[in-house]
Amino acid sequence: MTLISGINRGNCILSSMAKERVKSGVIDQAQILGVKNAYTVVFDGSEWDGEPLVLSSSRQPYEPRIFKSLDGALAELLRIGLTEASIKITKKTDAE
């Protein structure tokens, strides 16, 4: 497990930062997690303060980026340089 921070020493990371870490071999796995129309990308094996690194956007760099489709999340992972990802889709609960 790699301990490396994202932006502002948090656990959110921009695509450009993730791309460099993929090139250097620090990041080599990712998961796409979420429910229909709300998917996030989490990088396996990379944590900061016990939290996994999560892809963020440049518009909201301190919050996880929400993708409206699996295709969008997968396309971003391909741009970053990852060619494999696991996908975990959950159902919304009544409380959400």
PDB file of C-alpha atoms in Angstrom, residues 4-92:
ATOM      1  CA  ILE A   4       0.682   9.425  -0.960  1.00  0.00           C
ATOM      2  CA  SER A   5      -1.513  12.470  -0.741  1.00  0.00           C
ATOM      3  CA  GLY A   6      -3.672  14.097  -3.338  1.00  0.00           C
ATOM      4  CA  ILE A   7      -4.501  17.782  -3.571  1.00  0.00           C
ATOM      5  CA  ASN A   8      -3.887  19.860  -0.452  1.00  0.00           C
ATOM      6  CA  ARG A   9      -2.734  16.709   1.358  1.00  0.00           C
ATOM      7  CA  GLY A  10      -6.225  15.204   0.976  1.00  0.00           C
ATOM      8  CA  ASN A  11      -7.375  12.016  -0.694  1.00  0.00           C
ATOM      9  CA  CYS A  12      -8.712  13.589  -3.920  1.00  0.00           C
ATOM     10  CA  ILE A  13      -6.470  13.491  -6.971  1.00  0.00           C
ATOM     11  CA  LEU A  14      -6.718  15.195 -10.376  1.00  0.00           C
ATOM     12  CA  SER A  15      -6.464  13.192 -13.602  1.00  0.00           C
ATOM     13  CA  SER A  16      -3.123  14.811 -14.443  1.00  0.00           C
ATOM     14  CA  MET A  17      -1.702  13.762 -11.059  1.00  0.00           C
ATOM     15  CA  ALA A  18      -3.109  10.233 -11.470  1.00  0.00           C
ATOM     16  CA  LYS A  19      -1.623   9.981 -14.964  1.00  0.00           C
ATOM     17  CA  GLU A  20       1.867  10.770 -13.647  1.00  0.00           C
ATOM     18  CA  ARG A  21       1.467   8.221 -10.863  1.00  0.00           C
ATOM     19  CA  VAL A  22       0.332   5.578 -13.368  1.00  0.00           C
ATOM     20  CA  LYS A  23       3.399   6.330 -15.540  1.00  0.00           C
ATOM     21  CA  SER A  24       5.693   5.946 -12.530  1.00  0.00           C
ATOM     22  CA  GLY A  25       3.978   2.739 -11.392  1.00  0.00           C
ATOM     23  CA  VAL A  26       2.621   4.135  -8.115  1.00  0.00           C
ATOM     24  CA  ILE A  27      -0.980   3.574  -9.272  1.00  0.00           C
ATOM     25  CA  ASP A  28      -1.844   0.452 -11.244  1.00  0.00           C
ATOM     26  CA  GLN A  29      -5.400  -0.447 -10.216  1.00  0.00           C
ATOM     27  CA  ALA A  30      -8.739   1.301  -9.969  1.00  0.00           C
ATOM     28  CA  GLN A  31     -12.355   0.629  -9.124  1.00  0.00           C
ATOM     29  CA  ILE A  32     -15.443   2.328 -10.439  1.00  0.00           C
ATOM     30  CA  LEU A  33     -17.999   2.498  -7.629  1.00  0.00           C
ATOM     31  CA  GLY A  34     -21.511   3.810  -7.502  1.00  0.00           C
ATOM     32  CA  VAL A  35     -25.128   3.699  -8.495  1.00  0.00           C
ATOM     33  CA  LYS A  36     -26.803   4.484 -11.808  1.00  0.00           C
ATOM     34  CA  ASN A  37     -25.819   8.000 -12.981  1.00  0.00           C
ATOM     35  CA  ALA A  38     -23.354   8.535 -10.085  1.00  0.00           C
ATOM     36  CA  TYR A  39     -20.019   6.726 -10.382  1.00  0.00           C
ATOM     37  CA  THR A  40     -16.692   7.553  -8.731  1.00  0.00           C
ATOM     38  CA  VAL A  41     -13.176   6.288  -9.446  1.00  0.00           C
ATOM     39  CA  VAL A  42     -11.147   4.969  -6.519  1.00  0.00           C
ATOM     40  CA  PHE A  43      -7.501   3.949  -6.888  1.00  0.00           C
ATOM     41  CA  ASP A  44      -6.686   0.599  -5.268  1.00  0.00           C
ATOM     42  CA  GLY A  45      -3.586   0.336  -3.117  1.00  0.00           C
ATOM     43  CA  SER A  46      -3.090   4.096  -2.768  1.00  0.00           C
ATOM     44  CA  GLU A  47      -4.242   5.687   0.461  1.00  0.00           C
ATOM     45  CA  TRP A  48      -3.786   8.884   2.413  1.00  0.00           C
ATOM     46  CA  ASP A  49      -4.683   9.036   6.112  1.00  0.00           C
ATOM     47  CA  GLY A  50      -6.516   5.733   5.824  1.00  0.00           C
ATOM     48  CA  GLU A  51      -8.697   6.914   2.920  1.00  0.00           C
ATOM     49  CA  PRO A  52      -8.283   5.665  -0.663  1.00  0.00           C
ATOM     50  CA  LEU A  53      -7.312   8.174  -3.340  1.00  0.00           C
ATOM     51  CA  VAL A  54     -10.362   9.261  -5.334  1.00  0.00           C
ATOM     52  CA  LEU A  55     -10.403  10.968  -8.722  1.00  0.00           C
ATOM     53  CA  SER A  56     -11.555  14.606  -8.583  1.00  0.00           C
ATOM     54  CA  SER A  57     -12.194  17.252 -11.221  1.00  0.00           C
ATOM     55  CA  SER A  58     -10.349  20.500 -11.738  1.00  0.00           C
ATOM     56  CA  ARG A  59     -13.593  22.420 -11.104  1.00  0.00           C
ATOM     57  CA  GLN A  60     -14.074  20.786  -7.699  1.00  0.00           C
ATOM     58  CA  PRO A  61     -10.624  19.459  -6.770  1.00  0.00           C
ATOM     59  CA  TYR A  62     -11.474  18.708  -3.126  1.00  0.00           C
ATOM     60  CA  GLU A  63     -14.496  16.514  -3.864  1.00  0.00           C
ATOM     61  CA  PRO A  64     -14.771  13.163  -5.664  1.00  0.00           C
ATOM     62  CA  ARG A  65     -15.624  13.492  -9.352  1.00  0.00           C
ATOM     63  CA  ILE A  66     -19.057  12.066 -10.160  1.00  0.00           C
ATOM     64  CA  PHE A  67     -19.474  10.463 -13.578  1.00  0.00           C
ATOM     65  CA  LYS A  68     -22.970  10.128 -15.019  1.00  0.00           C
ATOM     66  CA  SER A  69     -22.044   6.992 -16.958  1.00  0.00           C
ATOM     67  CA  LEU A  70     -19.760   3.994 -16.717  1.00  0.00           C
ATOM     68  CA  ASP A  71     -18.503   4.852 -20.207  1.00  0.00           C
ATOM     69  CA  GLY A  72     -17.345   8.267 -18.995  1.00  0.00           C
ATOM     70  CA  ALA A  73     -15.504   6.800 -16.021  1.00  0.00           C
ATOM     71  CA  LEU A  74     -13.869   4.112 -18.181  1.00  0.00           C
ATOM     72  CA  ALA A  75     -12.845   6.671 -20.816  1.00  0.00           C
ATOM     73  CA  GLU A  76     -11.177   8.777 -18.119  1.00  0.00           C
ATOM     74  CA  LEU A  77      -9.255   5.749 -16.827  1.00  0.00           C
ATOM     75  CA  LEU A  78      -8.048   5.047 -20.366  1.00  0.00           C
ATOM     76  CA  ARG A  79      -6.896   8.695 -20.708  1.00  0.00           C
ATOM     77  CA  ILE A  80      -5.042   8.322 -17.418  1.00  0.00           C
ATOM     78  CA  GLY A  81      -3.311   5.202 -18.731  1.00  0.00           C
ATOM     79  CA  LEU A  82      -5.019   2.394 -16.837  1.00  0.00           C
ATOM     80  CA  THR A  83      -6.292  -0.516 -18.908  1.00  0.00           C
ATOM     81  CA  GLU A  84      -8.020  -2.500 -16.158  1.00  0.00           C
ATOM     82  CA  ALA A  85     -10.615  -1.585 -13.567  1.00  0.00           C
ATOM     83  CA  SER A  86     -13.153  -3.389 -11.461  1.00  0.00           C
ATOM     84  CA  ILE A  87     -16.719  -2.133 -11.300  1.00  0.00           C
ATOM     85  CA  LYS A  88     -18.980  -2.276  -8.262  1.00  0.00           C
ATOM     86  CA  ILE A  89     -22.535  -1.085  -8.749  1.00  0.00           C
ATOM     87  CA  THR A  90     -24.772  -0.732  -5.714  1.00  0.00           C
ATOM     88  CA  LYS A  91     -28.453   0.000  -5.365  1.00  0.00           C
ATOM     89  CA  LYS A  92     -29.717   3.137  -3.706  1.00  0.00           C
TER      90      LYS A  92
END
